[in-house]
CSV table of C-alpha atoms and ligand atoms in Angstrom, one decimal:
chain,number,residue,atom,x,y,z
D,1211,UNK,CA,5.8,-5.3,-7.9
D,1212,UNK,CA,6.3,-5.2,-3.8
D,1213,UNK,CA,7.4,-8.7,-2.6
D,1214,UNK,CA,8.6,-8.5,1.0
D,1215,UNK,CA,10.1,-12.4,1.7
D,1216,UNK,CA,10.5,-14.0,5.1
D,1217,UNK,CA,10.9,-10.2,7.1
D,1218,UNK,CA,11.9,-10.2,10.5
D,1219,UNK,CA,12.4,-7.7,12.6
D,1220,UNK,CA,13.0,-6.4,16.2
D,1221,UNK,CA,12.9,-2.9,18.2
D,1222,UNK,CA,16.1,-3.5,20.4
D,1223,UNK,CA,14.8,-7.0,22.1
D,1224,UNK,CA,11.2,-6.8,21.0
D,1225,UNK,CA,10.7,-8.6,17.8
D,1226,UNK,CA,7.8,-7.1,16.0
D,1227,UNK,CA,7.3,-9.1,13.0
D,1228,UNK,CA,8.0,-13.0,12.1
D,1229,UNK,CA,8.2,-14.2,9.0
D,1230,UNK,CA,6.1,-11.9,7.0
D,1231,UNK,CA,5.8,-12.8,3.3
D,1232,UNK,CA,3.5,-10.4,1.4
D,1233,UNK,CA,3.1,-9.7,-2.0
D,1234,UNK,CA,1.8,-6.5,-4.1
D,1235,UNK,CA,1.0,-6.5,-8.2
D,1236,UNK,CA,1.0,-4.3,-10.3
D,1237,UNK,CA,-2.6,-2.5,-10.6
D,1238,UNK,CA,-3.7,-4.0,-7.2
D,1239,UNK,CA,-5.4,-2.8,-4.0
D,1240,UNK,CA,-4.2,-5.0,-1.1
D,1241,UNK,CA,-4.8,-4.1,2.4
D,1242,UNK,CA,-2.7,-5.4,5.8
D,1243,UNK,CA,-5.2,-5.7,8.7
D,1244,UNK,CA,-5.1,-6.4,11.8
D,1245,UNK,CA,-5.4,-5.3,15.8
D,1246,UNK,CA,-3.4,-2.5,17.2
D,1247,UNK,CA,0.1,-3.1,17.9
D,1248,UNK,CA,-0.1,-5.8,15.3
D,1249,UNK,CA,3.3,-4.5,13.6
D,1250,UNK,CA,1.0,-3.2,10.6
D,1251,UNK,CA,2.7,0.5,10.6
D,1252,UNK,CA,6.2,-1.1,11.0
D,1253,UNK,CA,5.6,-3.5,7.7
D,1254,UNK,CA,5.5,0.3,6.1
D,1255,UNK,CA,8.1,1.6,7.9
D,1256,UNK,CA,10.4,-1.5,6.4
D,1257,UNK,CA,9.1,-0.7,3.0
D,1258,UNK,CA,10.0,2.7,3.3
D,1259,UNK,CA,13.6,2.5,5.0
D,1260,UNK,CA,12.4,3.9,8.0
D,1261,UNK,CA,13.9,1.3,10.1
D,1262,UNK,CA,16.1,-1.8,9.1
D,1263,UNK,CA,15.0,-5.4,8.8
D,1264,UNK,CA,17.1,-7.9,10.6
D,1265,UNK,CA,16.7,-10.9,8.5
D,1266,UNK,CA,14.6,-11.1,4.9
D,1267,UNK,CA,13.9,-9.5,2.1
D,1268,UNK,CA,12.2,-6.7,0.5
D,1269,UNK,CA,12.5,-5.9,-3.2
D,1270,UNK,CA,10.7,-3.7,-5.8
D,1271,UNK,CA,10.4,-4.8,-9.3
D,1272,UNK,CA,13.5,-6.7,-8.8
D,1273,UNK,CA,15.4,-3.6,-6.9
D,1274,UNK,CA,16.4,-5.0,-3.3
D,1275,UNK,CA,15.8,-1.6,-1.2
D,1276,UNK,CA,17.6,-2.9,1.8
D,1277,UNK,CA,20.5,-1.2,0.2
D,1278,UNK,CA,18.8,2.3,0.0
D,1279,UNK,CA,18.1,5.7,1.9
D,1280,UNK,CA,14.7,6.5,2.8
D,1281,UNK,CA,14.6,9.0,-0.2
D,1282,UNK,CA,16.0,6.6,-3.2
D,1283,UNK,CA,12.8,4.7,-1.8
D,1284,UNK,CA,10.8,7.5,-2.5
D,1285,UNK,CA,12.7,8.1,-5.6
D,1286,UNK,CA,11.6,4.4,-6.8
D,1287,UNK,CA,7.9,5.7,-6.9
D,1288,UNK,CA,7.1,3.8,-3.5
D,1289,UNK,CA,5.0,7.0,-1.3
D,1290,UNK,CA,3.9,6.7,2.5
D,1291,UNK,CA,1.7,8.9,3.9
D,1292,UNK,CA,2.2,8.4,7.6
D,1293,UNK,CA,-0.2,7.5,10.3
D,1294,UNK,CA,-1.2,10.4,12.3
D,1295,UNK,CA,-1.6,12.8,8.7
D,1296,UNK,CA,2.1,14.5,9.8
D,1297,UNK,CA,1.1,17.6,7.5
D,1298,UNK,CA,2.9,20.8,7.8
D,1299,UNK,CA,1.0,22.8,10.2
D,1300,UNK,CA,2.3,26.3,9.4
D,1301,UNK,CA,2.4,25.9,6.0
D,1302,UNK,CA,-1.1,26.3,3.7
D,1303,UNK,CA,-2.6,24.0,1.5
D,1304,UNK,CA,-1.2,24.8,-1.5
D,1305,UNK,CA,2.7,25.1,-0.1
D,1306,UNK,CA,2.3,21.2,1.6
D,1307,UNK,CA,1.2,20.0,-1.7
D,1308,UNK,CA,3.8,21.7,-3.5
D,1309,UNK,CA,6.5,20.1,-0.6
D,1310,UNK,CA,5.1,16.8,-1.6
D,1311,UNK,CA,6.9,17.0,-5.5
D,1312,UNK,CA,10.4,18.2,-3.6
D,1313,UNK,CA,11.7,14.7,-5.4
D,1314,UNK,CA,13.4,15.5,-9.1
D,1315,UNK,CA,11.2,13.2,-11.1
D,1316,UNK,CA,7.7,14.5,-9.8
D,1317,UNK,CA,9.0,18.2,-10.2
D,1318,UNK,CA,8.1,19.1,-13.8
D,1319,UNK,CA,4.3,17.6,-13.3
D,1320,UNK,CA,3.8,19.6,-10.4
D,1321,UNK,CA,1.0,22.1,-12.0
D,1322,UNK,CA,-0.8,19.3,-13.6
D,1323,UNK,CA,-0.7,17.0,-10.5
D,1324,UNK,CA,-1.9,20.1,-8.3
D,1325,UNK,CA,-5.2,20.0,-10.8
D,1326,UNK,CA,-5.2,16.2,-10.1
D,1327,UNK,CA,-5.8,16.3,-6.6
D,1328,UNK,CA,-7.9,19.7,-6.0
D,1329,UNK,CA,-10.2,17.4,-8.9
D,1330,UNK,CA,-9.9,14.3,-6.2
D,1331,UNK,CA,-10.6,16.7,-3.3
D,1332,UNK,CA,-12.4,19.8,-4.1
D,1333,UNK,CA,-12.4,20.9,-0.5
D,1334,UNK,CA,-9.0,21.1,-0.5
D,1335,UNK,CA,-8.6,23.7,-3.2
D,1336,UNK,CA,-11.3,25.8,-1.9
D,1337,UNK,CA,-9.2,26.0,1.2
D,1338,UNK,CA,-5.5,26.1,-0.9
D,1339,UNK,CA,-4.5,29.2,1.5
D,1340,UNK,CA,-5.9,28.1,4.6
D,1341,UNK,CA,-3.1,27.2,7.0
D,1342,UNK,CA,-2.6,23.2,6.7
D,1343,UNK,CA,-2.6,23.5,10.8
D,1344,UNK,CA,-5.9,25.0,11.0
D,1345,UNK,CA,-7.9,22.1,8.8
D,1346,UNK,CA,-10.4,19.5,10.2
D,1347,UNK,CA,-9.0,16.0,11.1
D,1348,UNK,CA,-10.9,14.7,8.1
D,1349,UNK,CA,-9.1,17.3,5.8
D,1350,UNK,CA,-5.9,17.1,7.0
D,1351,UNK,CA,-6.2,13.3,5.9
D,1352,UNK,CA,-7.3,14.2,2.6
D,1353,UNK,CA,-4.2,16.8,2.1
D,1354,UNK,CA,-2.0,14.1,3.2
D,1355,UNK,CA,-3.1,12.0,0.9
D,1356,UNK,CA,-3.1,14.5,-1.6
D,1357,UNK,CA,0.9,15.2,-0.8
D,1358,UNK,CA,1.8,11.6,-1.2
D,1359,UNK,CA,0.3,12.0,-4.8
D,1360,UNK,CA,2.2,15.1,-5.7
D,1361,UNK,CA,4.9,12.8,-5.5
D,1362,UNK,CA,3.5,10.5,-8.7
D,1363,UNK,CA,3.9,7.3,-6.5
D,1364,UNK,CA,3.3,4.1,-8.3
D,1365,UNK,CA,2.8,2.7,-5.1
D,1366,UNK,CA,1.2,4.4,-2.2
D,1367,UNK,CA,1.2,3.2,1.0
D,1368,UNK,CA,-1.4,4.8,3.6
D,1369,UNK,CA,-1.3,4.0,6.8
D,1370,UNK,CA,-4.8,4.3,8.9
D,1371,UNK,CA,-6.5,6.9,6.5
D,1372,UNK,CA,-9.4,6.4,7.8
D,1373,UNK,CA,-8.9,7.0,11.7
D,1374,UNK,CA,-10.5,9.3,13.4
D,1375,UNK,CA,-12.9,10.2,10.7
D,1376,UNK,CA,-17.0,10.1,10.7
D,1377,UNK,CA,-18.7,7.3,9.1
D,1378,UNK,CA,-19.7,9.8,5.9
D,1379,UNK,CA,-15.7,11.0,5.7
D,1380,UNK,CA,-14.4,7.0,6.0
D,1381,UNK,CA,-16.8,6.1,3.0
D,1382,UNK,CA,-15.1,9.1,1.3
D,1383,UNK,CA,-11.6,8.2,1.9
D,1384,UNK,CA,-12.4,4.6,0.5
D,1385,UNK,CA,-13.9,5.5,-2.6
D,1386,UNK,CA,-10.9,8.2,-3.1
D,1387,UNK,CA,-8.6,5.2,-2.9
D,1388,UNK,CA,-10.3,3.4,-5.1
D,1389,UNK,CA,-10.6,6.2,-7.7
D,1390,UNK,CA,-6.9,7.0,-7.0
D,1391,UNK,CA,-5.9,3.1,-7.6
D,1392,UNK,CA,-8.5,3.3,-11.2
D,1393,UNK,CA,-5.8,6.3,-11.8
D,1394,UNK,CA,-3.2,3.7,-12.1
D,1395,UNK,CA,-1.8,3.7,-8.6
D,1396,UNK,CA,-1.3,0.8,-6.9
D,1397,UNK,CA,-2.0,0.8,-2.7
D,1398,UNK,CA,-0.3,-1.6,0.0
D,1399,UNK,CA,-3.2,-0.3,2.7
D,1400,UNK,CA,-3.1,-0.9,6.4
D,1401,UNK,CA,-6.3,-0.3,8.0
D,1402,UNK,CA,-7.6,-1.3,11.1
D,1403,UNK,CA,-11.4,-0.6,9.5
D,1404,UNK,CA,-11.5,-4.0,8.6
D,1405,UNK,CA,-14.9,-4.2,6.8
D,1406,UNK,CA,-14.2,-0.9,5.0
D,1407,UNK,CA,-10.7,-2.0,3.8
D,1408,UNK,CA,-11.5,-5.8,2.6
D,1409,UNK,CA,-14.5,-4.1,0.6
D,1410,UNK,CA,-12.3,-2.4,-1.8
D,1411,UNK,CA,-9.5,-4.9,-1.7
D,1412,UNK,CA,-8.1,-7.4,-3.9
D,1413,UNK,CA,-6.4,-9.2,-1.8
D,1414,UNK,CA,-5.8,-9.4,1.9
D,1415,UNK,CA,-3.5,-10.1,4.6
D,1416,UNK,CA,-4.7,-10.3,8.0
D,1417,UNK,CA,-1.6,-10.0,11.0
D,1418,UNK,CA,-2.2,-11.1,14.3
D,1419,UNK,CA,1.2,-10.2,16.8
D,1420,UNK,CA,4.1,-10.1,14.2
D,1421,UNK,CA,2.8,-12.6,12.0
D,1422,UNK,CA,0.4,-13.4,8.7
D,1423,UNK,CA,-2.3,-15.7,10.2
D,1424,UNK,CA,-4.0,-15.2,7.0
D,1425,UNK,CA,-4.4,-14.5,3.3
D,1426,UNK,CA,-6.9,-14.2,0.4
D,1427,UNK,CA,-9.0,-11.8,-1.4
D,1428,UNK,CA,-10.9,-9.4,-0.3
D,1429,UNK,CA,-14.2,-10.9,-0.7
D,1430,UNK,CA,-13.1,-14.0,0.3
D,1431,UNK,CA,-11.5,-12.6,3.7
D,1432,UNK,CA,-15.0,-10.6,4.6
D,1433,UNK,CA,-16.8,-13.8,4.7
D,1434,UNK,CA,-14.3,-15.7,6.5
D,1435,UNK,CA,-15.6,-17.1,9.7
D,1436,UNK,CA,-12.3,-16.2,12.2
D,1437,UNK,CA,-12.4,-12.5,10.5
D,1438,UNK,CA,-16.1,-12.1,11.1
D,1439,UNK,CA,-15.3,-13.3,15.0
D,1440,UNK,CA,-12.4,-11.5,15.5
D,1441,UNK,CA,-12.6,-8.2,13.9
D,1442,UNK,CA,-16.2,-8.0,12.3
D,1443,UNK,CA,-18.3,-8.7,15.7
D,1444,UNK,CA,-20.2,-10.9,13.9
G,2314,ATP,N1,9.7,3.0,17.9
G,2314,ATP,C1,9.3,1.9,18.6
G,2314,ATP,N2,10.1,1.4,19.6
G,2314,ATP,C2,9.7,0.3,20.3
G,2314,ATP,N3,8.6,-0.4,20.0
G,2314,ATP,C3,7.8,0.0,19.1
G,2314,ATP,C4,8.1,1.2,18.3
G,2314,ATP,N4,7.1,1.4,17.4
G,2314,ATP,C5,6.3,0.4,17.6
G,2314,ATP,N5,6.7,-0.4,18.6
G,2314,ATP,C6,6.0,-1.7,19.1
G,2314,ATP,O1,5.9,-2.6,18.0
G,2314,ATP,C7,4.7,-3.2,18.0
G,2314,ATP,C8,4.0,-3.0,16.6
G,2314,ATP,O2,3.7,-1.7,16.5
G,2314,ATP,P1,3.0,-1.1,15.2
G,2314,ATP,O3,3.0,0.4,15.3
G,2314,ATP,O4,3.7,-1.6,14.0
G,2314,ATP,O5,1.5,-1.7,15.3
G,2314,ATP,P2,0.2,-1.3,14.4
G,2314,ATP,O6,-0.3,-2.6,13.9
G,2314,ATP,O7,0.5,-0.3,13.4
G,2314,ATP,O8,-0.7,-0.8,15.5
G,2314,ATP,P3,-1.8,0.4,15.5
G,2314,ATP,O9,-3.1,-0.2,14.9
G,2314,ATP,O10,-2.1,0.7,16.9
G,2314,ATP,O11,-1.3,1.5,14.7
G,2314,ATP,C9,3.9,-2.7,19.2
G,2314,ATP,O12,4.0,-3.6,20.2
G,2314,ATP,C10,4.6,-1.4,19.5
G,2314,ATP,O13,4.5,-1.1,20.8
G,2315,MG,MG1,-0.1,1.6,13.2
């Protein structure tokens, strides 16, 4: 579905990532990890046209995006929901979720996808006039979330959901992704909770400065011995 192929790229003279290959399938789970500053959120940020690659390629079911806007991306079915939540503070519930199907194709299932996620995240519709800049950390993650959906992604990418949150909220957040990727949604995750994210993962890439030091399944990645040293503490 997502296969990004030999990506380099650079802020001015500070090259950020080397030679990333990654791959996504249809259907899948598959989570970047990796320390901060690791060029995790700018693999996104290439996916979504937020910044341009310098050499490489990225392509979606054939469909090289390094020819499109940030909003033909979008348009594609490919949905980011930012690190840091980015929710519309002066706007409530309801009105971000409804800015989240501004794209022509998600428009006519707006009603029904407003159902969808209040069934995902009750709290939310018990708060849907509540100002979105008056919410809890934790539920300002989950409207974010829920916004990306309005936009009837086939492929979400979430960057960090789960920072910031308490143990109880993170386990939340991870089984919502799951239940969200059951839906039929497939997730490109970057997480820096490694356990948390290799436990619902199918497969894994682990990036270490700029560069995929490692790959394999989720399973697979939790019980291998440089992950358990270097991010695990074990
Ligand atoms: N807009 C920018 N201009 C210049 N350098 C940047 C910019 N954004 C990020 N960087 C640098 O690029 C590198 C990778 O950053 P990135 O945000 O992709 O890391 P990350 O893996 O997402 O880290 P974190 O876990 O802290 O979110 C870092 O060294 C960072 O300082
Ligand atoms: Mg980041």
């Amino acid at each position: 579905m997502l296969k990004i192929d030999r990506l380099n790229f650079s802020y001015g003279d500070l090259k950020v990532l080397w030679d990333i290959d990654l791959e996504v399938h249809q259907g899948e789970i598959v989570t970047v990890v990796g320390a901060n500053g690791a060029g995790k959120s700018t693999t996104l940020k290439n996916v979504s046209r937020l910044v341009t690659w310098s050499s490489g390629t990225i392509t979606f079911n054939g469909t090289d995006l390094g020819k499109l806007e940030p909003h033909e991306v979008v348009g594609m079915g490919i949905v980011q929901v930012p690190e840091g939540r980015k929710i519309f503070p002066e706007m409530t519930v309801l009105e971000n979720l409804r800015m989240g199907s501004f794209i022509r194709s998600a428009r006519p299932d707006r009603e029904a996808n407003i159902d969808r996620v209040f069934a995902l995240f009750p709290r939310l519709k018990e708060r849907e006039k509540q100002l979105g800049g008056t919410m809890s950390g934790g539920e300002q993650q989950m409207l974010a979330i829920a916004r990306g959906l309005m936009a009837n992604p086939k492929l979400l990418l979430l960057d960090e959901p789960s920072l910031g949150l308490s143990p109880l909220l993170v386990k939340f957040i991870f089984d919502i992704i799951q239940e969200i990727n059951r839906q039929g949604v497939t997730v490109l995750l970057v997480e820096q909770n490694v356990y948390q994210s290799l436990r619902i993962a199918h497969r894994a890439y682990v990036l270490e400065t700029g560069r995929v030091v490692l790959t394999g399944g989720g399973e697979e990645l939790l019980n291998n011995e440089h992950v358990k040293k270097a991010f695990l503490g074990m």
